[in-house]
């Protein structure tokens, strides 16, 4: 079993839709989590950190469920520019970042 | 100015060639990384340097040789590569070598081994 698992998608949604991705992690000792965004043929960029209490940044909301060992990313009012691959990251111990394979989102007009 | 700069952007090399990838960060960070990204696989950590000292080497074949002359520069020397080494090689930096520090990636070198 992979340490960090994501549905590869693609998720095809119309503009304005709300879409949510989940990411499961197997190491219960993981303490920190992130979502990165990677555009086609570009480098990953940090989208947001995931806090225990959940956090929101504009149209994006990240949540952590420790009991079920998953994190989620909710995107409201999807834009064409949101089309990208979203990478889930769990931090094992104090320093090891474990990346998921990513979930591809395609927003269509 | 881009925070993390990688050169070259694209590289095609034969299996007997020797080449080097270069990375430079302008963010004043203390840690630098090499990652490999292959199609349909998660990012694989190859090497970590913290304050110019190698702190992690993830069982990477010896045909990949990193070099960190100072905290702003990182190289990956390549020799006698195999076709399966074709991938996107990403350099990254972070404030320090702890999991809580976000990574800043360079735009990558797309390597093709023929």
Tab-separated table of C-alpha atoms in Angstrom:
chain	number	residue	atom	x	y	z
A	1	UNK	CA	0.000	0.000	0.000
A	2	UNK	CA	1.334	3.457	-0.869
A	3	UNK	CA	2.016	5.719	2.051
A	4	UNK	CA	0.051	8.549	0.432
A	5	UNK	CA	-2.754	7.670	-1.954
A	6	UNK	CA	-4.747	9.869	-4.270
A	7	UNK	CA	-7.372	9.226	-6.922
A	8	UNK	CA	-5.516	10.116	-10.131
A	9	UNK	CA	-8.690	11.381	-11.807
A	10	UNK	CA	-9.147	13.173	-14.063
A	11	UNK	CA	-11.955	15.090	-12.464
A	12	UNK	CA	-13.764	16.932	-15.259
A	13	UNK	CA	-15.974	19.713	-13.900
A	14	UNK	CA	-17.715	22.759	-15.425
A	15	UNK	CA	-16.761	26.284	-14.477
A	16	UNK	CA	-18.453	27.345	-11.282
A	17	UNK	CA	-18.697	23.838	-9.877
A	18	UNK	CA	-17.503	22.743	-6.469
A	19	UNK	CA	-15.070	19.853	-6.460
A	20	UNK	CA	-13.389	17.946	-3.645
A	21	UNK	CA	-10.391	15.635	-3.557
A	22	UNK	CA	-9.398	13.289	-0.806
A	23	UNK	CA	-5.974	11.948	0.005
A	24	UNK	CA	-5.350	9.089	2.429
A	25	UNK	CA	-2.149	8.498	4.354
A	26	UNK	CA	-1.067	5.316	6.053
A	27	UNK	CA	1.459	6.547	8.602
A	28	UNK	CA	-0.466	7.647	11.667
A	29	UNK	CA	2.645	9.448	12.915
A	30	UNK	CA	2.444	11.982	10.076
A	31	UNK	CA	2.057	15.413	11.607
A	32	UNK	CA	2.103	17.944	8.813
A	33	UNK	CA	0.352	17.993	5.479
A	34	UNK	CA	0.339	20.149	2.375
A	35	UNK	CA	-1.376	20.534	-0.938
A	36	UNK	CA	0.766	21.457	-3.932
A	37	UNK	CA	-0.449	22.379	-7.370
A	38	UNK	CA	1.388	21.361	-10.535
A	39	UNK	CA	0.471	22.751	-13.926
A	40	UNK	CA	1.192	20.714	-17.027
A	41	UNK	CA	4.960	20.557	-17.679
A	42	UNK	CA	5.663	22.934	-14.810
A	43	UNK	CA	7.061	22.571	-11.323
A	44	UNK	CA	4.905	21.946	-8.224
A	45	UNK	CA	3.971	25.028	-6.210
A	46	UNK	CA	2.709	25.150	-2.668
A	47	UNK	CA	-1.034	25.731	-2.617
A	48	UNK	CA	-1.699	25.546	1.095
A	49	UNK	CA	-0.722	23.909	4.338
A	50	UNK	CA	-3.296	21.748	6.091
A	51	UNK	CA	-3.906	22.484	9.752
A	52	UNK	CA	-5.682	20.315	12.299
A	53	UNK	CA	-8.442	22.870	12.596
A	54	UNK	CA	-8.850	23.127	8.847
A	55	UNK	CA	-8.004	26.222	6.864
A	56	UNK	CA	-9.466	28.301	4.111
A	57	UNK	CA	-7.828	30.482	1.494
A	58	UNK	CA	-10.348	32.156	-0.752
A	59	UNK	CA	-12.109	29.469	-2.775
A	60	UNK	CA	-9.905	26.704	-1.358
A	61	UNK	CA	-10.543	24.813	1.869
A	62	UNK	CA	-8.297	22.121	3.294
A	63	UNK	CA	-9.324	19.751	6.056
A	64	UNK	CA	-7.585	17.052	8.066
A	65	UNK	CA	-9.320	13.997	9.511
A	66	UNK	CA	-6.830	12.235	11.774
A	67	UNK	CA	-9.243	9.523	12.868
A	68	UNK	CA	-9.734	8.330	9.297
A	69	UNK	CA	-6.296	9.416	8.166
A	70	UNK	CA	-7.207	11.560	5.220
A	71	UNK	CA	-6.941	15.145	4.114
A	72	UNK	CA	-9.223	16.878	1.697
A	73	UNK	CA	-9.166	19.842	-0.634
A	74	UNK	CA	-12.371	21.614	-1.595
A	75	UNK	CA	-12.448	24.075	-4.475
A	76	UNK	CA	-15.509	26.275	-4.801
A	77	UNK	CA	-16.592	28.190	-7.899
A	78	UNK	CA	-14.030	26.428	-10.122
A	79	UNK	CA	-12.187	28.516	-12.695
A	80	UNK	CA	-10.599	27.388	-15.936
A	81	UNK	CA	-7.274	28.356	-14.397
A	82	UNK	CA	-7.758	25.796	-11.632
A	83	UNK	CA	-7.041	23.034	-14.157
A	84	UNK	CA	-3.917	21.333	-12.861
A	85	UNK	CA	-2.691	18.336	-10.924
A	86	UNK	CA	-3.048	18.604	-7.152
A	87	UNK	CA	-0.400	16.824	-5.102
A	88	UNK	CA	-1.018	15.729	-1.541
A	89	UNK	CA	1.996	15.665	0.789
A	90	UNK	CA	2.353	14.065	4.215
A	91	UNK	CA	5.357	14.688	6.421
A	92	UNK	CA	6.698	11.502	7.985
A	93	UNK	CA	8.490	12.185	11.224
A	94	UNK	CA	10.065	15.614	11.279
A	95	UNK	CA	11.566	15.862	7.858
A	96	UNK	CA	10.436	13.348	5.254
A	97	UNK	CA	7.947	14.684	2.714
A	98	UNK	CA	5.965	11.897	1.076
A	99	UNK	CA	4.176	12.922	-2.108
A	100	UNK	CA	1.086	11.360	-3.610
A	101	UNK	CA	0.894	10.790	-7.354
A	102	UNK	CA	-1.549	13.654	-7.743
A	103	UNK	CA	-5.158	14.198	-8.783
A	104	UNK	CA	-5.764	15.800	-12.129
A	105	UNK	CA	-8.494	18.422	-12.383
A	106	UNK	CA	-9.848	19.676	-15.702
A	107	UNK	CA	-12.305	22.572	-15.581
A	108	UNK	CA	-14.257	23.099	-18.809
A	109	UNK	CA	-16.250	26.136	-19.994
B	1	UNK	CA	13.847	37.091	-10.226
B	2	UNK	CA	12.904	33.409	-10.038
B	3	UNK	CA	13.540	31.950	-6.567
B	4	UNK	CA	14.970	28.645	-7.765
B	5	UNK	CA	16.572	28.426	-11.187
B	6	UNK	CA	17.508	25.225	-12.969
B	7	UNK	CA	19.512	24.710	-16.128
B	8	UNK	CA	19.244	23.287	-18.657
B	9	UNK	CA	15.468	23.062	-19.163
B	10	UNK	CA	15.827	20.117	-21.535
B	11	UNK	CA	18.640	17.620	-21.949
B	12	UNK	CA	19.064	14.701	-24.308
B	13	UNK	CA	22.039	12.473	-23.672
B	14	UNK	CA	23.371	9.130	-24.704
B	15	UNK	CA	24.156	6.405	-22.234
B	16	UNK	CA	27.873	7.040	-22.424
B	17	UNK	CA	27.701	10.813	-21.961
B	18	UNK	CA	28.550	12.840	-18.881
B	19	UNK	CA	26.448	15.892	-18.125
B	20	UNK	CA	25.556	18.059	-15.144
B	21	UNK	CA	22.350	19.688	-13.986
B	22	UNK	CA	22.637	22.998	-12.185
B	23	UNK	CA	20.396	24.582	-9.602
B	24	UNK	CA	20.641	27.976	-7.942
B	25	UNK	CA	18.395	29.429	-5.260
B	26	UNK	CA	18.065	33.132	-4.433
B	27	UNK	CA	15.857	32.721	-1.363
B	28	UNK	CA	18.469	32.486	1.359
B	29	UNK	CA	17.335	28.963	2.200
B	30	UNK	CA	19.477	26.471	4.079
B	31	UNK	CA	18.289	23.216	2.510
B	32	UNK	CA	18.347	22.049	-1.098
B	33	UNK	CA	16.936	18.910	-2.694
B	34	UNK	CA	16.956	16.846	-5.855
B	35	UNK	CA	13.722	15.084	-6.792
B	36	UNK	CA	12.909	12.795	-9.705
B	37	UNK	CA	9.435	12.840	-11.257
B	38	UNK	CA	8.495	10.034	-13.630
B	39	UNK	CA	5.154	9.648	-15.372
B	40	UNK	CA	2.388	8.296	-13.130
B	41	UNK	CA	4.746	8.043	-10.126
B	42	UNK	CA	5.017	10.245	-7.071
B	43	UNK	CA	7.917	12.604	-6.673
B	44	UNK	CA	10.946	10.627	-5.495
B	45	UNK	CA	13.412	12.296	-3.175
B	46	UNK	CA	16.986	11.666	-4.310
B	47	UNK	CA	19.245	13.850	-2.183
B	48	UNK	CA	18.988	16.461	0.557
B	49	UNK	CA	21.622	18.980	1.529
B	50	UNK	CA	21.376	21.068	4.658
B	51	UNK	CA	23.924	23.845	5.009
B	52	UNK	CA	26.006	22.213	2.277
B	53	UNK	CA	26.121	18.888	4.061
B	54	UNK	CA	24.411	15.883	2.543
B	55	UNK	CA	21.837	14.655	5.028
B	56	UNK	CA	19.974	12.149	2.939
B	57	UNK	CA	20.739	9.818	0.068
B	58	UNK	CA	17.781	7.696	-0.856
B	59	UNK	CA	19.514	4.639	-2.314
B	60	UNK	CA	20.194	6.473	-5.524
B	61	UNK	CA	22.459	4.692	-8.058
B	62	UNK	CA	26.011	5.955	-8.149
B	63	UNK	CA	25.566	7.131	-11.749
B	64	UNK	CA	23.911	10.162	-10.088
B	65	UNK	CA	26.393	12.250	-8.118
B	66	UNK	CA	25.309	15.401	-6.273
B	67	UNK	CA	27.513	18.327	-5.373
B	68	UNK	CA	26.699	21.293	-3.149
B	69	UNK	CA	29.550	23.812	-3.153
B	70	UNK	CA	27.599	26.384	-1.110
B	71	UNK	CA	24.119	26.910	0.244
B	72	UNK	CA	22.922	28.591	-2.957
B	73	UNK	CA	24.119	26.094	-5.553
B	74	UNK	CA	23.429	22.440	-6.162
B	75	UNK	CA	24.572	20.211	-8.996
B	76	UNK	CA	23.632	16.747	-10.153
B	77	UNK	CA	26.373	15.059	-12.167
B	78	UNK	CA	25.187	12.353	-14.525
B	79	UNK	CA	27.190	9.586	-16.149
B	80	UNK	CA	26.426	6.288	-17.885
B	81	UNK	CA	22.701	6.749	-17.425
B	82	UNK	CA	20.061	4.248	-18.478
B	83	UNK	CA	16.928	4.913	-20.562
B	84	UNK	CA	14.784	4.400	-17.431
B	85	UNK	CA	16.483	7.456	-15.945
B	86	UNK	CA	14.545	9.627	-18.390
B	87	UNK	CA	12.344	11.856	-16.228
B	88	UNK	CA	11.814	15.373	-14.948
B	89	UNK	CA	14.483	16.296	-12.396
B	90	UNK	CA	13.390	18.943	-9.961
B	91	UNK	CA	15.541	20.963	-7.641
B	92	UNK	CA	13.934	22.486	-4.564
B	93	UNK	CA	14.920	24.541	-1.570
B	94	UNK	CA	13.403	25.212	1.817
B	95	UNK	CA	14.193	27.451	4.747
B	96	UNK	CA	15.507	24.520	6.714
B	97	UNK	CA	15.536	20.783	6.671
B	98	UNK	CA	12.361	20.117	8.601
B	99	UNK	CA	9.072	18.873	7.304
B	100	UNK	CA	7.296	22.039	8.270
B	101	UNK	CA	9.197	24.149	5.745
B	102	UNK	CA	7.465	24.361	2.370
B	103	UNK	CA	9.470	23.462	-0.683
B	104	UNK	CA	10.155	25.937	-3.465
B	105	UNK	CA	10.789	24.103	-6.709
B	106	UNK	CA	12.766	25.080	-9.760
B	107	UNK	CA	11.165	24.623	-13.153
B	108	UNK	CA	12.944	21.328	-13.698
B	109	UNK	CA	15.184	19.683	-16.259
B	110	UNK	CA	13.444	17.268	-18.588
B	111	UNK	CA	16.008	14.567	-19.241
B	112	UNK	CA	15.846	12.047	-22.059
B	113	UNK	CA	18.399	9.244	-22.179
B	114	UNK	CA	18.758	7.621	-25.557
